[in-house]
Amino acid sequence: MQRTDFKVDTVVIGSGPAGMAAAVAAAEEGAGVCVIEREERPGGILKQCIHDGFGLLQFQEKLTGPEYSYRYLQMVENLQIPVLTKTFLLEIQHKENGFRLILQNESGVFSLNPRAVIYAAGCREKTSRQVFLQGTRPAGVITAGTLQYMINIQGYLPAGKCVILGSGDIGLIMARRLTLEGAEVEGVYEIKSEPSGLTRNVAQCLEDYRIPLHLSHTVTEIHGTERLTGVTVARVDENFKPLSGTEKFVPVDTLVLSVGLIPENDIIESLGVELDSRTSGPVVDQYNMTSLEGLFVCGNALHVNDLVDYVSESGETAGRAAAEYAARGLNHGDSNGKRVNLTPGNGIMYVVPQQWKIPMEEETVFYFRSRETVFRAELEVAAGNQVICREKYPVLRPPEMERLVIEPYLIPPGTKEIQFRLRC
Amino acid sequence: MQENRASFTCIVCPLGCSLVVFEDPGGEDNLLVEGNRCRRGEEYAVEEYRNPCRSLTTTVATVFKDCPRLPVRTRGEILLKDIFRAMQQINSLKVEQHMKPGEVVIQDLVGTGVPVIATGSTRPVLEGCSNVRAGFKY
Ligand SMILES: Cc1cc2nc3c(=O)[nH]c(=O)nc-3n(C[C@H](O)[C@H](O)[C@H](O)COP(=O)(O)OP(=O)(O)OC[C@H]3O[C@@H](n4cnc5c(N)ncnc54)[C@H](O)[C@@H]3O)c2cc1C
Ligand code: SF4
């Protein structure tokens, strides 16, 4: 049955794994929650991620994206959480006692006035505008995620012979997918000296099909007027500058860009929430609440994740906290703004959440990434000038996010800053 | 010499050692592994050299307009060398009945005995589900 009898006090934007986990957690805490989704089907990006490897942590099983998403959809169904599909969030306005969301669907423009909002709108791909490429803009230059959508959802193969620029996971997965569907992948070109994707994907997507990975290489020029006819590739030096004399023309009809993802935050940026330039997402506390009271962010909108299990975990955190906020107008004690800042030190790219609100009552999960690949790394967490925990890792790699749980009793009173750093 | 050696990236642990496997020129059936930092890497390399197996995930065409492709996977693994043959069989198929995750699409994939199952649903929402609605408004 459609539930229309309850008052919506918590609205989730996005029905990807982050949004669904948040909605389930909020409903379990008793919130009147509903989910807004612009697409026809719930599930977010996982609908097109038909490969497996999802859910090892959440379900102890190797699931495909659609299967992982189906598990959550069943929970959403059991809890009778309304999901409004084909419904767009146009704007969020901040009001005295909550928010006003402007939404639009076939039945017109309408608004909801929840006390808490969980923003789980995912991320978007960097496009050719964000990478510097010389030449015209012929057809045949496409992002890996768009190509994945065309092949896996629409069932249409728009490529014959291709080059993939960037060795992010989506690019690696698409190299295999294209090969299986009969396209030819000439090679994957990566400007850095190591792959940006997971090792498992390098092995099972490239090595299995003998697709060459050219490290320290990039595409310098695009050829063709209407349709792409080829690209120029070249080796680069340590500063990523193409080395003259190493240019080579590769005749291809498709250039696939897999050059990274950025959190999708246009709508909340306009609310003036504090952003973290390292993650391109908002600054949040241990409840995934932003600098704007009552606005929570989770999943790839917060920072780009490589494991969907962590996406769901961040959704649960936001969902539970938002439900509490919607019911009581606060999260665990004072809102006088006292927080401890978490900062990345030597060798660390970022730490999320960036703030730990006082009182620190529960153990808290922190996610971090290293700047570079470091073998036998030793992480040190320092509160002020006191080291409160050390952790050893056989290897830390930037593409593989790490997770660390910190117990609040470890933090000395009066601490202002907690730093994550690598010992050198 | 070339055919008697192969290289892999070990994926057993996060270190990702680069492994090389050789057929021992002296021994009959012996394989030598280099580049591994531990035993598990050696076992992995030998298995990858002799019988690499993979699960296959892909999509199948359907007759349904609003869901032209159904995502599927093998229930279990097949030999890597059978993957392209398997793709041919899967791509020659068109699903005519509604499917949901877990339902069998092909009983026996190219004689491997491994079935192919749906991982997604041909319907936009769960069957009989009423909480997911398009164009609904409060
Ligand atoms: C191509 C790709 C491959 C991946 N491969 C793996 C893998 O192998 N293993 C793994 O564990 N993880 C993988 N990941 C990571 C994981 O899938 C993602 O991190 C995860 O799906 C992110 O979930 P999310 O809920 O934050 O965002 P999404 O899944 O992107 O969901 C966001 C939802 O919000 C909706 N939305 C956005 N804006 C609005 C708006 N204004 N109004 C209404 N709705 C809106 C969108 O339509 C979408 O449905 C992959 C990610 C990608 C992109
Ligand atoms: S060889 Fe051993 S140490 Fe190296 S990646 Fe494989 S399992 Fe890890």
XYZ file of C-alpha atoms and ligand atoms in Angstrom:
623
model
C 0.000 0.000 0.000
C 1.098 3.516 -0.703
C 1.640 5.320 2.563
C 0.240 8.797 2.455
C -0.840 8.860 6.066
C 2.427 10.009 7.555
C 4.119 13.328 7.740
C 7.298 13.620 5.726
C 9.977 14.964 8.049
C 13.046 13.576 6.252
C 13.606 13.652 2.502
C 16.339 11.717 0.723
C 17.541 13.026 -2.642
C 18.714 10.138 -4.835
C 17.871 6.435 -4.760
C 21.377 5.079 -5.323
C 22.969 2.847 -2.687
C 23.661 5.864 -0.466
C 20.122 7.181 -0.630
C 18.480 3.789 -0.146
C 20.669 2.898 2.839
C 19.936 6.315 4.346
C 16.187 5.934 3.803
C 16.156 2.453 5.345
C 18.143 3.596 8.400
C 15.969 6.693 8.859
C 12.735 4.684 8.557
C 14.013 2.145 11.062
C 14.576 5.012 13.488
C 10.965 6.052 13.002
C 11.380 8.969 10.632
C 8.703 9.811 8.078
C 11.015 9.464 5.130
C 10.541 9.636 1.384
C 12.999 9.339 -1.494
C 13.176 11.588 -4.560
C 14.651 10.096 -7.750
C 14.888 11.787 -11.119
C 15.167 8.577 -13.131
C 12.419 6.100 -13.918
C 14.036 3.276 -11.997
C 15.495 3.470 -8.525
C 19.062 2.231 -7.985
C 21.349 5.024 -9.155
C 24.574 4.261 -10.965
C 24.481 0.605 -9.901
C 21.851 -0.123 -12.539
C 24.511 0.147 -15.206
C 27.327 -1.485 -13.181
C 26.478 -5.006 -14.305
C 29.916 -6.361 -13.333
C 30.455 -8.076 -10.011
C 32.503 -7.212 -6.945
C 29.896 -5.327 -4.948
C 28.752 -6.184 -1.455
C 31.656 -8.212 -0.077
C 31.545 -6.184 3.140
C 27.787 -5.572 3.485
C 26.555 -9.011 2.408
C 29.713 -11.184 2.391
C 28.875 -12.030 -1.209
C 30.215 -10.958 -4.559
C 27.206 -9.314 -6.160
C 26.689 -7.368 -9.358
C 25.499 -3.765 -9.145
C 21.862 -4.574 -10.003
C 21.792 -7.372 -7.413
C 23.227 -5.145 -4.707
C 20.706 -2.496 -5.535
C 17.860 -5.063 -5.527
C 18.700 -6.051 -1.929
C 18.227 -2.466 -0.811
C 15.152 -2.010 -2.944
C 13.577 -4.963 -1.137
C 14.326 -3.320 2.225
C 12.814 -0.071 0.975
C 9.745 -2.010 -0.163
C 9.403 -3.895 3.143
C 9.504 -0.650 5.069
C 7.009 0.883 2.629
C 9.210 3.903 2.046
C 7.729 5.994 -0.770
C 10.094 6.536 -3.693
C 8.988 9.257 -6.063
C 10.619 8.438 -9.376
C 10.840 10.663 -12.437
C 10.854 13.500 -9.943
C 13.515 16.195 -9.993
C 14.815 18.238 -7.134
C 15.059 21.748 -8.530
C 16.027 23.745 -5.498
C 16.552 23.582 -1.754
C 15.625 26.589 0.351
C 16.714 26.909 3.941
C 14.007 28.050 6.308
C 13.656 28.826 9.983
C 12.663 25.327 10.999
C 13.921 23.149 8.201
C 13.882 23.185 4.437
C 11.630 23.779 1.500
C 12.320 21.504 -1.452
C 11.088 22.497 -4.872
C 10.329 19.369 -6.876
C 9.016 18.697 -10.322
C 7.443 15.737 -12.056
C 4.666 14.886 -14.499
C 2.083 16.174 -12.065
C 3.781 19.562 -11.930
C 5.912 21.571 -9.556
C 5.319 20.977 -5.855
C 7.161 21.390 -2.604
C 7.961 19.442 0.542
C 8.933 20.959 3.875
C 11.049 18.460 5.773
C 13.077 19.171 8.862
C 16.011 17.080 7.622
C 17.359 16.558 4.100
C 19.751 13.802 3.089
C 21.506 14.689 -0.123
C 22.665 11.518 -1.909
C 22.822 12.685 -5.521
C 26.023 10.799 -6.385
C 28.793 12.101 -8.610
C 29.376 13.010 -12.219
C 32.145 12.250 -14.627
C 34.801 14.677 -15.634
C 34.403 15.376 -19.314
C 36.651 16.472 -22.152
C 36.142 20.046 -20.996
C 38.002 19.193 -17.822
C 40.913 17.577 -19.655
C 42.933 19.600 -22.022
C 42.664 18.137 -25.496
C 43.641 19.780 -28.718
C 41.596 19.450 -31.837
C 37.991 19.653 -32.887
C 35.030 18.071 -31.163
C 33.989 15.270 -33.479
C 31.466 12.583 -32.548
C 33.094 9.593 -30.950
C 34.513 11.230 -27.831
C 32.552 9.831 -24.935
C 32.884 9.345 -21.183
C 33.209 5.812 -19.851
C 30.055 6.074 -17.740
C 27.958 7.314 -20.662
C 29.282 4.474 -22.791
C 28.449 2.046 -19.985
C 24.894 3.381 -19.959
C 24.549 3.003 -23.746
C 25.878 -0.544 -23.826
C 24.395 -1.964 -20.635
C 21.050 -0.181 -20.415
C 20.222 0.793 -23.979
C 21.916 -2.157 -25.627
C 23.691 -0.119 -28.231
C 27.389 -0.401 -29.111
C 28.559 2.943 -30.483
C 32.228 1.991 -30.911
C 34.341 -0.017 -33.347
C 37.966 0.604 -32.501
C 38.801 2.659 -29.446
C 41.384 4.146 -27.188
C 40.673 4.667 -23.504
C 42.149 7.719 -21.822
C 42.634 7.281 -18.093
C 42.888 4.081 -16.118
C 40.132 4.697 -13.589
C 37.965 1.713 -12.706
C 35.128 2.595 -15.044
C 37.574 2.824 -17.948
C 39.100 -0.545 -17.103
C 35.703 -2.169 -16.753
C 34.609 -0.672 -20.050
C 37.772 -1.944 -21.774
C 36.633 -5.481 -20.960
C 32.992 -4.778 -21.725
C 33.831 -3.327 -25.157
C 36.076 -6.286 -25.949
C 33.398 -8.809 -24.968
C 30.859 -7.044 -27.156
C 33.173 -7.188 -30.143
C 34.758 -3.746 -30.222
C 38.536 -3.451 -30.372
C 40.356 -1.644 -27.582
C 43.732 -0.512 -28.923
C 44.994 0.423 -25.495
C 44.483 2.286 -22.259
C 46.600 5.433 -21.846
C 47.356 6.732 -18.371
C 49.263 9.958 -17.758
C 50.465 8.887 -14.313
C 53.121 6.265 -13.788
C 50.687 3.902 -12.061
C 47.114 2.856 -12.792
C 44.301 4.795 -11.073
C 42.024 1.793 -10.913
C 42.019 -1.185 -8.581
C 44.623 -3.897 -9.167
C 41.882 -6.496 -9.557
C 40.469 -4.504 -12.465
C 43.861 -4.131 -14.150
C 44.306 -7.910 -13.933
C 40.819 -9.056 -14.892
C 39.839 -6.358 -17.348
C 43.097 -5.700 -19.199
C 45.508 -8.594 -18.686
C 42.829 -11.235 -19.320
C 42.186 -9.778 -22.768
C 45.758 -8.659 -23.492
C 44.753 -5.023 -23.669
C 47.905 -2.889 -23.378
C 48.138 -0.364 -20.551
C 50.432 2.529 -21.492
C 51.537 4.284 -18.316
C 53.038 7.782 -18.482
C 51.196 8.331 -21.759
C 48.425 10.628 -22.778
C 46.299 11.641 -25.734
C 47.524 14.978 -27.057
C 45.329 15.528 -30.068
C 41.981 14.541 -31.492
C 41.544 14.102 -35.254
C 38.454 14.143 -37.441
C 35.736 16.615 -38.223
C 32.393 14.873 -38.071
C 33.471 11.544 -36.653
C 36.693 10.848 -34.824
C 39.298 9.394 -37.165
C 42.116 8.973 -34.712
C 44.081 10.355 -31.797
C 47.686 11.314 -31.227
C 49.216 9.695 -28.179
C 52.542 10.579 -26.590
C 54.740 9.670 -23.685
C 54.956 12.271 -20.894
C 57.715 13.346 -18.517
C 57.449 13.528 -14.694
C 55.571 16.815 -15.001
C 53.039 15.216 -17.341
C 54.392 17.203 -20.287
C 54.247 15.329 -23.594
C 57.744 14.465 -24.838
C 58.264 15.627 -28.383
C 59.285 12.915 -30.760
C 57.196 10.282 -28.961
C 53.913 11.197 -30.658
C 52.099 8.437 -32.461
C 48.907 8.498 -34.482
C 46.378 5.821 -33.556
C 43.445 5.397 -35.949
C 40.297 4.914 -33.860
C 36.635 5.859 -34.135
C 36.065 6.271 -30.415
C 37.925 7.925 -27.557
C 36.660 6.852 -24.161
C 37.390 9.228 -21.295
C 37.854 7.749 -17.855
C 39.488 10.673 -16.170
C 37.727 10.786 -12.851
C 34.579 11.586 -10.975
C 33.531 14.593 -8.917
C 30.735 14.857 -6.343
C 27.485 16.272 -7.723
C 26.859 19.232 -5.465
C 25.526 22.157 -7.493
C 22.253 22.294 -5.632
C 23.674 22.333 -2.123
C 26.562 24.606 -3.052
C 24.043 27.334 -3.675
C 23.061 27.049 -0.002
C 26.541 28.147 0.960
C 27.607 25.004 2.812
C 31.278 24.754 3.615
C 33.177 22.674 1.029
C 36.386 20.668 1.233
C 38.589 21.423 -1.767
C 40.326 18.049 -1.367
C 37.185 15.966 -1.785
C 35.152 18.510 -3.791
C 32.332 17.573 -1.433
C 31.004 19.322 1.663
C 32.667 19.344 5.066
C 30.715 17.074 7.418
C 30.790 15.918 11.028
C 30.527 12.338 12.310
C 26.795 12.328 11.520
C 27.478 13.352 7.934
C 25.806 16.665 8.686
C 27.092 19.662 6.728
C 27.752 23.131 8.084
C 24.046 23.768 7.516
C 22.002 22.297 10.393
C 19.692 19.528 9.196
C 21.388 18.994 5.826
C 23.137 15.629 5.599
C 25.228 14.303 2.706
C 26.330 10.749 1.968
C 27.716 8.464 -0.728
C 29.510 9.839 -3.752
C 28.042 13.292 -3.220
C 30.197 13.466 -0.087
C 33.409 12.117 -1.619
C 33.996 9.692 -4.465
C 34.085 6.146 -3.133
C 35.554 3.079 -4.778
C 33.565 0.558 -2.735
C 29.808 0.660 -2.722
C 29.777 -0.987 0.711
C 31.262 2.189 2.183
C 28.692 4.198 0.268
C 25.921 2.292 2.032
C 27.670 2.652 5.354
C 27.823 6.426 4.955
C 24.135 6.387 4.013
C 23.233 4.512 7.202
C 25.138 7.041 9.294
C 23.341 9.941 7.644
C 19.954 8.210 7.814
C 20.118 7.442 11.512
C 21.337 10.922 12.378
C 18.804 12.669 10.157
C 15.953 10.738 11.779
C 17.138 11.830 15.177
C 17.559 15.378 14.023
C 14.098 15.438 12.476
C 12.576 14.176 15.708
C 14.556 16.219 18.225
C 16.137 19.050 16.318
C 19.620 18.109 17.441
C 22.283 15.466 17.330
C 23.619 14.162 20.569
C 23.900 17.117 22.825
C 25.057 20.600 22.158
C 24.990 22.470 18.952
C 27.194 25.266 20.179
C 29.523 24.501 17.347
C 32.347 22.848 19.274
C 34.185 20.480 17.012
C 37.527 18.825 16.563
C 38.948 19.168 13.059
C 40.358 16.145 11.285
C 43.169 17.101 8.949
C 45.322 15.252 6.425
C 49.027 15.451 7.266
C 52.091 13.971 5.593
C 51.207 11.658 2.701
C 47.445 11.789 3.219
C 45.125 13.205 0.576
C 41.973 13.613 2.656
C 40.074 12.456 5.731
C 36.263 12.201 5.911
C 34.395 13.173 8.077
C 36.378 16.357 8.490
C 34.901 17.241 11.879
C 34.097 15.439 15.072
C 31.389 17.223 16.972
C 31.679 17.374 20.766
C 30.534 15.470 22.757
C 32.107 12.514 21.027
C 29.921 9.717 22.180
C 30.416 6.853 19.827
C 33.263 5.237 17.977
C 33.501 6.860 14.587
C 34.488 5.571 11.178
C 36.964 7.701 9.255
C 37.843 7.217 5.602
C 41.115 8.383 4.138
C 43.245 8.084 1.045
C 46.993 8.288 0.666
C 48.561 10.692 -1.816
C 50.827 8.116 -3.365
C 51.412 4.400 -3.347
C 53.346 3.559 -0.195
C 54.493 0.059 0.668
C 54.762 -0.859 4.363
C 53.039 2.312 5.383
C 52.538 3.318 8.977
C 49.679 5.641 9.730
C 49.826 7.829 12.780
C 46.819 9.590 14.203
C 47.781 12.525 16.401
C 45.516 14.494 18.727
C 47.378 17.734 19.220
C 50.926 16.550 19.811
C 49.945 13.186 21.231
C 49.848 10.126 18.982
C 46.648 8.249 19.834
C 46.822 5.413 17.378
C 49.132 3.734 14.905
C 48.143 1.403 12.160
C 50.324 -0.565 9.725
C 49.356 -1.287 6.119
C 51.249 -3.568 3.719
C 50.413 -1.005 1.053
C 48.364 2.174 0.686
C 47.234 3.242 -2.764
C 45.351 6.396 -3.697
C 42.602 4.505 -5.575
C 41.880 2.291 -2.581
C 40.190 4.163 0.209
C 40.988 3.025 3.733
C 38.724 2.936 6.747
C 39.736 3.469 10.360
C 37.567 3.351 13.482
C 38.545 5.656 16.334
C 37.241 5.323 19.884
C 36.377 8.679 21.441
C 37.975 7.845 24.809
C 41.353 8.010 23.062
C 40.997 11.727 22.437
C 42.391 13.872 25.257
C 40.028 16.617 26.479
C 40.708 19.977 24.919
C 41.933 18.516 21.615
C 41.350 20.942 18.735
C 42.811 19.005 15.865
C 43.341 15.380 14.948
C 45.844 14.730 12.207
C 46.195 11.645 10.018
C 49.749 11.331 8.687
C 52.203 8.763 7.438
C 55.421 8.187 9.289
C 58.375 8.623 7.040
C 60.342 -19.778 -25.151
C 57.603 -17.137 -25.314
C 54.720 -19.626 -25.155
C 56.138 -21.312 -22.106
C 55.854 -18.330 -19.878
C 53.177 -15.911 -18.813
C 52.897 -12.948 -16.504
C 50.078 -11.943 -14.190
C 49.348 -9.421 -11.513
C 48.569 -11.267 -8.301
C 45.214 -10.203 -6.898
C 45.203 -12.365 -3.792
C 46.259 -9.515 -1.510
C 46.591 -5.743 -1.913
C 50.322 -5.864 -2.646
C 49.631 -6.866 -6.232
C 52.943 -8.572 -7.030
C 53.885 -9.035 -10.675
C 54.204 -12.755 -11.198
C 55.954 -14.625 -13.975
C 55.312 -18.315 -14.557
C 57.751 -20.493 -16.543
C 57.584 -24.064 -17.572
C 60.602 -25.646 -15.948
C 62.871 -26.618 -18.853
C 64.256 -29.547 -16.816
C 61.145 -30.938 -15.157
C 58.169 -32.457 -16.983
C 55.127 -30.761 -15.601
C 56.769 -28.355 -13.255
C 56.060 -24.666 -13.176
C 58.370 -22.064 -11.742
C 56.957 -18.850 -10.352
C 58.882 -15.636 -9.877
C 57.973 -12.290 -8.388
C 55.715 -13.593 -5.641
C 56.271 -12.503 -2.085
C 54.420 -15.438 -0.581
C 53.078 -18.953 -1.217
C 49.555 -17.837 -1.982
C 50.934 -15.945 -4.955
C 52.598 -19.092 -6.240
C 49.375 -21.092 -6.009
C 47.502 -18.287 -7.714
C 50.007 -18.115 -10.563
C 49.929 -21.865 -11.186
C 46.117 -21.885 -11.218
C 46.052 -18.858 -13.527
C 48.514 -20.553 -15.870
C 46.754 -23.921 -15.995
C 43.050 -23.125 -15.701
C 42.060 -19.517 -15.363
C 38.334 -19.311 -14.511
C 36.113 -16.245 -14.407
C 32.536 -15.385 -13.803
C 30.967 -13.629 -16.762
C 28.649 -10.659 -16.434
C 26.890 -9.220 -19.462
C 23.402 -8.357 -20.715
C 20.790 -10.164 -22.821
C 18.417 -8.557 -25.289
C 14.740 -8.547 -24.325
C 11.487 -7.913 -26.167
C 10.493 -5.249 -23.644
C 10.576 -1.679 -24.915
C 11.240 -0.013 -21.564
C 13.959 -2.526 -20.700
C 15.880 -3.476 -23.853
C 18.685 -5.249 -21.950
C 18.528 -7.551 -18.948
C 21.749 -7.819 -16.909
C 22.879 -11.413 -16.326
C 25.781 -13.375 -14.867
C 27.034 -16.930 -14.718
C 26.159 -18.764 -11.526
C 29.714 -19.890 -10.889
C 32.796 -19.577 -13.038
C 33.684 -20.774 -16.503
C 37.075 -21.152 -18.162
C 38.459 -17.862 -19.413
C 39.019 -19.416 -22.827
C 35.285 -20.178 -23.144
C 34.250 -16.575 -22.538
C 33.907 -15.486 -26.180
C 31.933 -18.605 -27.098
C 29.728 -17.925 -24.111
C 29.173 -14.338 -25.264
C 28.061 -15.637 -28.666
C 25.423 -17.872 -27.138
C 24.197 -15.135 -24.800
C 24.056 -12.585 -27.626
C 21.977 -14.911 -29.804
C 19.212 -14.920 -27.207
C 16.195 -12.690 -26.697
C 14.307 -12.799 -23.403
C 10.550 -12.885 -23.929
C 9.311 -13.411 -20.387
C 9.552 -11.073 -17.454
C 12.510 -11.923 -15.237
C 13.729 -10.962 -11.812
C 17.106 -11.387 -10.141
C 18.097 -15.008 -9.592
C 15.900 -16.492 -12.341
C 17.608 -18.773 -14.840
C 18.044 -17.386 -18.345
C 20.225 -20.194 -19.784
C 20.401 -23.662 -18.154
C 23.760 -24.733 -19.505
C 26.101 -22.157 -20.978
C 28.031 -23.569 -23.977
C 28.165 -27.035 -22.434
C 29.974 -25.939 -19.290
C 27.078 -26.991 -17.063
C 27.079 -23.479 -15.609
C 23.748 -21.634 -15.745
C 23.228 -17.963 -16.566
C 20.929 -16.049 -14.237
C 19.280 -12.642 -14.324
C 20.808 -10.048 -11.998
C 18.258 -7.351 -12.679
C 14.584 -7.167 -13.350
C 12.774 -6.544 -16.627
C 10.141 -4.596 -14.737
C 10.947 -1.078 -13.576
C 10.086 -1.879 -9.955
C 9.585 -4.933 -7.775
C 6.586 -7.011 -8.724
C 3.439 -5.899 -6.944
C 5.329 -3.028 -5.400
C 3.361 0.104 -4.745
C 5.742 2.370 -2.940
C 7.781 3.289 -6.003
C 5.785 5.636 -8.188
C 6.446 7.942 -11.057
C 4.796 11.313 -11.242
C 3.274 11.024 -7.794
C 2.920 14.114 -5.659
C 2.195 14.868 -2.045
C 30.885 3.263 -13.421
C 31.138 2.924 -11.988
C 31.682 1.684 -11.646
C 31.819 1.322 -10.316
N 32.315 0.093 -9.994
C 32.323 -0.327 -8.685
C 32.720 -1.657 -8.325
O 33.153 -2.450 -9.167
N 32.634 -2.051 -7.028
C 32.183 -1.188 -6.068
O 32.072 -1.594 -4.906
N 31.849 0.095 -6.390
C 31.900 0.547 -7.654
N 31.529 1.839 -7.989
C 31.189 2.741 -6.907
C 29.737 2.706 -6.490
O 28.918 2.127 -7.427
C 29.296 4.088 -6.353
O 30.184 4.634 -5.444
C 27.874 4.146 -5.823
O 26.937 3.699 -6.780
C 27.521 5.573 -5.440
O 26.259 5.593 -4.855
P 25.454 6.910 -4.584
O 24.173 6.460 -3.993
O 26.292 7.872 -3.838
O 25.224 7.582 -6.010
P 24.428 7.108 -7.313
O 24.395 5.643 -7.432
O 25.024 7.880 -8.432
O 22.945 7.616 -7.053
C 22.576 8.987 -7.096
C 21.119 9.089 -7.497
O 20.653 10.412 -7.287
C 19.799 10.794 -8.339
N 19.777 12.259 -8.423
C 20.854 13.079 -8.595
N 20.465 14.369 -8.640
C 19.114 14.399 -8.479
C 18.130 15.438 -8.448
N 18.449 16.731 -8.581
N 16.827 15.090 -8.274
C 16.487 13.773 -8.144
N 17.372 12.768 -8.166
C 18.673 13.050 -8.335
C 20.424 10.127 -9.544
O 19.503 9.947 -10.593
C 20.894 8.775 -8.960
O 19.905 7.785 -9.086
C 31.426 2.237 -9.317
C 30.952 3.502 -9.674
C 30.814 3.860 -10.982
C 30.318 5.251 -11.342
S 52.272 -12.967 -4.119
Fe 51.600 -13.014 -1.991
S 52.210 -10.985 -1.271
Fe 52.276 -10.843 -3.492
S 50.223 -10.075 -4.072
Fe 50.146 -12.318 -4.157
S 49.341 -12.903 -2.154
Fe 50.092 -10.803 -1.957
